[in-house]
Tab-separated table of C-alpha atoms in Angstrom:
chain	number	residue	atom	x	y	z
T	20	MET	CA	0.175	-0.012	-0.022
T	21	LYS	CA	1.351	3.278	-1.006
T	22	TYR	CA	0.768	6.369	1.586
T	23	PRO	CA	0.651	10.149	0.568
T	24	ILE	CA	3.940	11.894	0.828
T	25	ASN	CA	2.653	14.202	3.774
T	26	LEU	CA	1.760	11.110	6.041
T	27	VAL	CA	4.937	9.552	5.589
T	28	LEU	CA	6.675	13.179	6.491
T	29	ILE	CA	4.552	13.395	9.583
T	30	GLY	CA	5.281	9.668	10.529
T	31	LEU	CA	9.235	10.684	10.257
T	32	VAL	CA	8.528	13.811	12.369
T	33	LEU	CA	6.728	11.901	14.994
T	34	SER	CA	9.605	9.217	15.187
T	35	CYS	CA	12.355	11.941	15.531
T	36	PHE	CA	9.897	13.418	18.337
T	37	ASN	CA	9.882	10.197	20.191
T	38	ILE	CA	13.548	9.723	19.641
T	39	ASN	CA	14.341	13.003	21.029
T	40	LEU	CA	12.077	12.565	23.936
T	41	ALA	CA	13.720	9.462	24.712
T	42	ASN	CA	17.119	11.277	24.624
T	43	ALA	CA	15.680	13.793	26.825
T	44	ASP	CA	14.696	11.327	29.307
T	45	ASN	CA	18.190	9.608	29.187
T	46	GLU	CA	19.622	12.837	29.853
T	47	ALA	CA	17.617	13.798	32.708
T	48	VAL	CA	18.425	10.654	34.426
T	49	GLU	CA	22.304	10.882	33.676
T	50	SER	CA	21.882	14.611	35.406
T	51	LEU	CA	20.057	12.922	38.167
T	52	LEU	CA	22.770	10.430	38.719
T	53	SER	CA	25.813	13.002	38.433
T	54	GLU	CA	28.362	13.543	41.037
T	55	GLU	CA	26.584	16.623	42.359
T	56	LEU	CA	23.703	14.545	43.438
T	57	PRO	CA	24.060	13.613	47.302
T	58	ILE	CA	23.336	10.023	47.978
T	59	ASN	CA	22.395	8.962	51.296
T	60	ALA	CA	24.355	6.483	52.933
T	61	ILE	CA	22.642	3.010	53.546
T	62	GLU	CA	22.206	2.665	57.273
T	63	TRP	CA	21.592	-0.646	58.856
T	64	VAL	CA	19.889	-1.719	62.039
T	65	SER	CA	21.186	-4.868	63.827
T	66	ILE	CA	18.468	-7.254	64.980
T	67	THR	CA	19.325	-9.976	67.626
T	68	ILE	CA	17.079	-12.995	68.286
T	69	LYS	CA	16.181	-13.086	71.671
T	70	GLY	CA	15.123	-16.310	73.334
T	71	ASN	CA	13.784	-19.243	71.317
T	72	THR	CA	10.316	-18.322	70.806
T	73	TRP	CA	8.447	-15.825	68.266
T	74	PRO	CA	7.289	-12.673	70.272
T	75	GLU	CA	3.745	-12.904	71.299
T	76	LEU	CA	1.360	-10.471	69.321
T	77	ILE	CA	-2.311	-10.029	69.064
T	78	GLY	CA	-3.617	-12.326	66.201
T	79	PRO	CA	-4.972	-10.706	62.955
T	80	THR	CA	-8.746	-9.782	63.449
T	81	LEU	CA	-9.751	-11.114	60.153
T	82	ASN	CA	-9.927	-14.894	59.328
T	83	LEU	CA	-8.341	-14.719	55.774
T	84	GLY	CA	-7.001	-18.130	55.950
T	85	ASP	CA	-3.654	-19.808	55.987
T	86	ASP	CA	-2.563	-18.643	52.616
T	87	PHE	CA	-2.605	-15.065	53.723
T	88	SER	CA	-1.335	-15.335	57.395
T	89	PHE	CA	1.977	-16.063	58.816
T	90	ILE	CA	1.935	-18.977	61.162
T	91	PRO	CA	4.834	-18.690	63.684
T	92	ALA	CA	4.586	-22.223	64.839
T	93	LEU	CA	5.447	-23.432	61.061
T	94	HIS	CA	8.428	-21.387	60.696
T	95	SER	CA	11.990	-21.541	62.416
T	96	LEU	CA	13.432	-18.329	64.096
T	97	PRO	CA	15.983	-16.753	61.983
T	98	SER	CA	19.463	-16.072	62.933
T	99	ASP	CA	20.670	-12.778	63.785
T	100	PHE	CA	20.661	-10.439	60.983
T	101	SER	CA	20.878	-6.711	60.184
T	102	MET	CA	18.133	-4.845	57.949
T	103	MET	CA	18.116	-1.666	56.121
T	104	LYS	CA	16.606	1.416	58.395
T	105	THR	CA	14.726	2.469	55.378
T	106	GLU	CA	13.156	0.993	52.137
T	107	VAL	CA	15.511	1.603	49.073
T	108	THR	CA	15.031	5.154	47.763
T	109	CYS	CA	14.931	6.078	44.023
T	110	THR	CA	18.265	7.728	44.419
T	111	GLN	CA	19.735	4.596	45.762
T	112	MET	CA	18.367	2.367	43.033
T	113	LEU	CA	19.011	4.514	40.163
T	114	ALA	CA	22.735	4.937	41.414
T	115	GLY	CA	23.138	1.183	41.520
T	116	GLU	CA	24.700	-0.805	38.439
T	117	GLY	CA	22.741	-3.080	36.219
T	118	LEU	CA	19.896	-1.334	35.197
T	119	SER	CA	19.602	-0.263	31.433
T	120	SER	CA	19.274	3.261	30.546
T	121	PHE	CA	15.585	2.459	29.381
T	122	ARG	CA	14.765	0.792	33.068
T	123	LYS	CA	16.167	3.783	34.565
T	124	VAL	CA	14.066	6.139	32.677
T	125	GLU	CA	10.868	4.146	33.693
T	126	ILE	CA	11.843	3.937	37.343
T	127	ALA	CA	12.653	7.592	37.514
T	128	ASN	CA	9.197	8.457	36.184
T	129	LEU	CA	7.524	6.484	38.890
T	130	CYS	CA	9.524	8.841	41.538
T	131	GLU	CA	6.771	11.566	41.361
T	132	TYR	CA	7.302	13.272	44.589
T	133	GLY	CA	11.171	13.045	45.091
T	134	MET	CA	13.930	11.129	44.790
T	135	ASP	CA	14.235	10.079	48.286
T	136	GLU	CA	10.762	8.261	48.005
T	137	PRO	CA	10.756	4.563	48.273
T	138	VAL	CA	11.649	3.053	44.906
T	139	THR	CA	8.697	1.088	43.297
T	140	GLY	CA	8.211	-0.526	40.068
T	141	VAL	CA	10.886	-2.720	40.242
T	142	ALA	CA	11.083	-6.490	39.087
T	143	PHE	CA	12.112	-9.127	41.677
T	144	HIS	CA	15.438	-9.716	39.921
T	145	GLU	CA	16.116	-6.049	39.954
T	146	ALA	CA	15.426	-5.740	43.847
T	147	ASN	CA	17.452	-9.002	44.343
T	148	ASP	CA	20.486	-7.726	42.346
T	149	PHE	CA	20.565	-4.425	44.029
T	150	CYS	CA	20.862	-6.267	47.349
T	151	ASN	CA	23.195	-8.736	46.030
T	152	ALA	CA	25.489	-5.960	44.969
T	153	LEU	CA	25.706	-4.708	48.565
T	154	ASP	CA	26.513	-8.493	49.826
T	155	ALA	CA	23.013	-8.657	51.138
T	156	SER	CA	19.679	-10.007	49.927
T	157	LEU	CA	16.029	-9.597	50.235
T	158	PRO	CA	14.616	-10.686	53.747
T	159	THR	CA	12.891	-14.017	54.105
T	160	GLU	CA	9.271	-13.495	55.418
T	161	SER	CA	10.703	-14.865	58.949
T	162	GLN	CA	13.193	-12.272	58.955
T	163	TRP	CA	10.735	-9.502	57.930
T	164	VAL	CA	8.032	-10.819	60.654
T	165	TYR	CA	10.729	-11.046	63.323
T	166	ALA	CA	11.539	-7.321	62.867
T	167	ALA	CA	8.342	-6.017	62.636
T	168	SER	CA	7.059	-8.200	65.567
T	169	GLN	CA	9.322	-5.883	68.079
T	170	VAL	CA	6.458	-3.941	68.957
T	171	THR	CA	3.927	-4.038	71.629
T	172	ASN	CA	0.159	-4.899	71.414
T	173	ASP	CA	-0.425	-1.415	72.391
T	174	TRP	CA	1.409	-0.142	69.603
T	175	LEU	CA	-0.809	-2.163	67.106
T	176	THR	CA	-3.941	-1.195	68.779
T	177	ARG	CA	-2.766	2.537	68.956
T	178	TYR	CA	-2.368	2.649	65.215
T	179	GLY	CA	-5.631	1.115	64.685
T	180	MET	CA	-4.298	-2.178	62.866
T	181	ILE	CA	-6.479	-4.048	65.542
T	182	ASN	CA	-9.199	-2.193	66.697
T	183	TYR	CA	-9.937	-0.001	63.727
T	184	LEU	CA	-12.651	-2.381	62.400
T	185	HIS	CA	-14.599	-2.168	65.575
T	186	SER	CA	-14.486	1.720	66.075
T	187	GLU	CA	-17.636	3.693	65.258
T	188	GLU	CA	-15.410	6.499	63.741
T	189	PRO	CA	-12.238	6.656	61.978
T	190	GLN	CA	-9.361	7.121	64.344
T	191	ASN	CA	-7.366	10.374	63.758
T	192	GLU	CA	-4.439	8.893	64.739
T	193	LEU	CA	-4.413	6.337	62.204
T	194	LEU	CA	-5.438	8.421	59.412
T	195	SER	CA	-2.663	10.739	60.157
T	196	TYR	CA	-0.297	7.778	60.050
T	197	PHE	CA	-1.255	7.028	56.467
T	198	ALA	CA	-0.583	9.180	53.552
T	199	ALA	CA	-2.414	9.430	50.208
T	200	TYR	CA	0.805	9.046	48.316
T	201	LYS	CA	4.471	7.878	48.836
T	202	GLU	CA	6.374	9.871	51.390
T	203	ASP	CA	10.066	10.509	51.833
T	204	ALA	CA	11.688	7.475	52.921
T	205	TYR	CA	13.559	9.281	55.677
T	206	GLU	CA	10.494	10.951	57.045
T	207	THR	CA	8.060	7.791	57.092
T	208	SER	CA	6.825	6.895	60.641
T	209	GLU	CA	9.210	5.229	63.126
T	210	GLY	CA	8.266	1.702	64.006
T	211	PRO	CA	10.084	-1.335	65.641
T	212	LEU	CA	13.800	-1.008	66.414
T	213	GLY	CA	14.105	2.531	64.840
T	214	LEU	CA	13.151	0.990	61.504
T	215	LEU	CA	11.325	3.425	59.228
T	216	GLY	CA	8.387	2.817	57.007
T	217	LEU	CA	8.176	-0.911	57.931
T	218	TYR	CA	4.224	-0.475	58.100
T	219	ALA	CA	2.212	1.512	55.760
T	220	SER	CA	4.716	3.072	53.349
T	221	VAL	CA	5.070	0.536	50.494
T	222	TRP	CA	4.577	-3.072	50.527
T	223	GLU	CA	8.124	-4.786	50.922
T	224	ILE	CA	9.288	-7.813	48.646
T	225	THR	CA	10.590	-10.866	50.264
T	226	GLN	CA	12.453	-13.717	48.754
T	227	SER	CA	9.894	-16.199	50.047
T	228	ILE	CA	7.899	-17.997	47.335
T	229	TRP	CA	4.032	-17.416	47.535
T	230	GLY	CA	2.706	-21.021	48.081
T	231	LYS	CA	3.539	-23.233	45.326
T	232	ASN	CA	3.821	-20.492	42.714
T	233	ASN	CA	7.588	-19.993	41.882
T	234	ARG	CA	6.848	-16.902	39.943
T	235	ALA	CA	5.320	-14.985	42.985
T	236	TYR	CA	6.619	-13.732	46.148
T	237	VAL	CA	5.336	-12.675	49.551
T	238	ILE	CA	5.220	-9.127	50.135
T	239	LYS	CA	4.631	-7.650	53.783
T	240	GLY	CA	3.490	-4.466	55.445
T	241	GLY	CA	0.877	-2.812	53.561
T	242	ALA	CA	1.147	0.388	51.815
T	243	PHE	CA	0.165	4.016	51.914
T	244	ASP	CA	-3.068	3.649	49.846
T	245	LEU	CA	-4.637	1.047	52.413
T	246	VAL	CA	-6.059	3.564	54.950
T	247	ASN	CA	-9.294	1.559	54.905
T	248	LYS	CA	-7.510	-1.742	55.342
T	249	PRO	CA	-5.217	-1.417	58.389
T	250	TRP	CA	-5.432	-5.049	59.087
T	251	LEU	CA	-3.038	-5.700	56.489
T	252	MET	CA	-0.405	-3.861	58.426
T	253	HIS	CA	-0.279	-6.564	61.188
T	254	PRO	CA	3.309	-8.415	60.710
T	255	TYR	CA	1.598	-11.767	60.132
T	256	LEU	CA	-0.491	-10.756	57.055
T	257	LYS	CA	0.713	-10.855	53.544
T	258	ALA	CA	-0.049	-10.419	49.873
T	259	ALA	CA	1.554	-12.064	46.704
T	260	TYR	CA	3.577	-10.100	44.218
T	261	ASN	CA	4.371	-11.242	40.653
T	262	GLU	CA	8.205	-11.239	40.127
T	263	ASN	CA	7.972	-9.112	36.921
T	264	ASP	CA	5.509	-6.474	38.083
T	265	VAL	CA	7.128	-3.287	37.106
T	266	VAL	CA	3.829	-1.266	37.038
T	267	ASN	CA	2.788	-1.379	40.619
T	268	GLN	CA	3.642	1.936	42.407
T	269	ASN	CA	2.931	0.639	46.065
T	270	VAL	CA	5.550	-2.175	46.135
T	271	GLY	CA	9.168	-1.491	47.173
T	272	PHE	CA	11.874	-3.192	49.103
T	273	ARG	CA	14.668	-3.224	51.423
T	274	CYS	CA	17.619	-5.538	51.990
T	275	VAL	CA	19.059	-7.703	54.927
T	276	LYS	CA	22.412	-9.157	55.664
T	277	PRO	CA	24.028	-11.416	58.034
């Protein structure tokens, strides 16, 4: 089929326009990662396993079934480990090695509120590679649960994660704890052991496989967009994450090391 010359010219112009846009995006990312950009050092929190039993916590208020709940009796306690104080930020992720220029542009475009917000839109292997480059790994579900369980029942109740469903009115303290968007990783609420954003910031990827599906992984901690579902912030509750999901803007990660 032959096309009028004006349509051919329009197509060429649009192609050049798209290439220029891609180049502009790449230049923006290169500028973003210039030496002038201060990259916050990664802080680690040491977690010592105390005793030989899991911490006692109020159980989840909803009967979601075993697939959606961590059952301590079925899991061995982890060994001592260190966990990143914050979730991995956009700046840290983009400064890492291994991402193509195209992926850097895609990820940077999801960092809508600032480069120190938790990075989202990453595939499992990208998160895993980032951690491995630090001689670290993604946490197991057991490690994540143990760290998140270093809270009192009063803490869980105070933030509405237990009693919210039985309240007649939304609890202001709970509502103020959540945001309608991703927050700066260094400004999220402090949780157990001084870990920031462990609850209600973004879901956090673990290396634990979801059931028998070796292409899905357990994610923990809930996210900023779950103000009406605070029970998902309980340490025992979990959700599934597809290993190649690079679209979801409420799933991030942090690393652990021995």
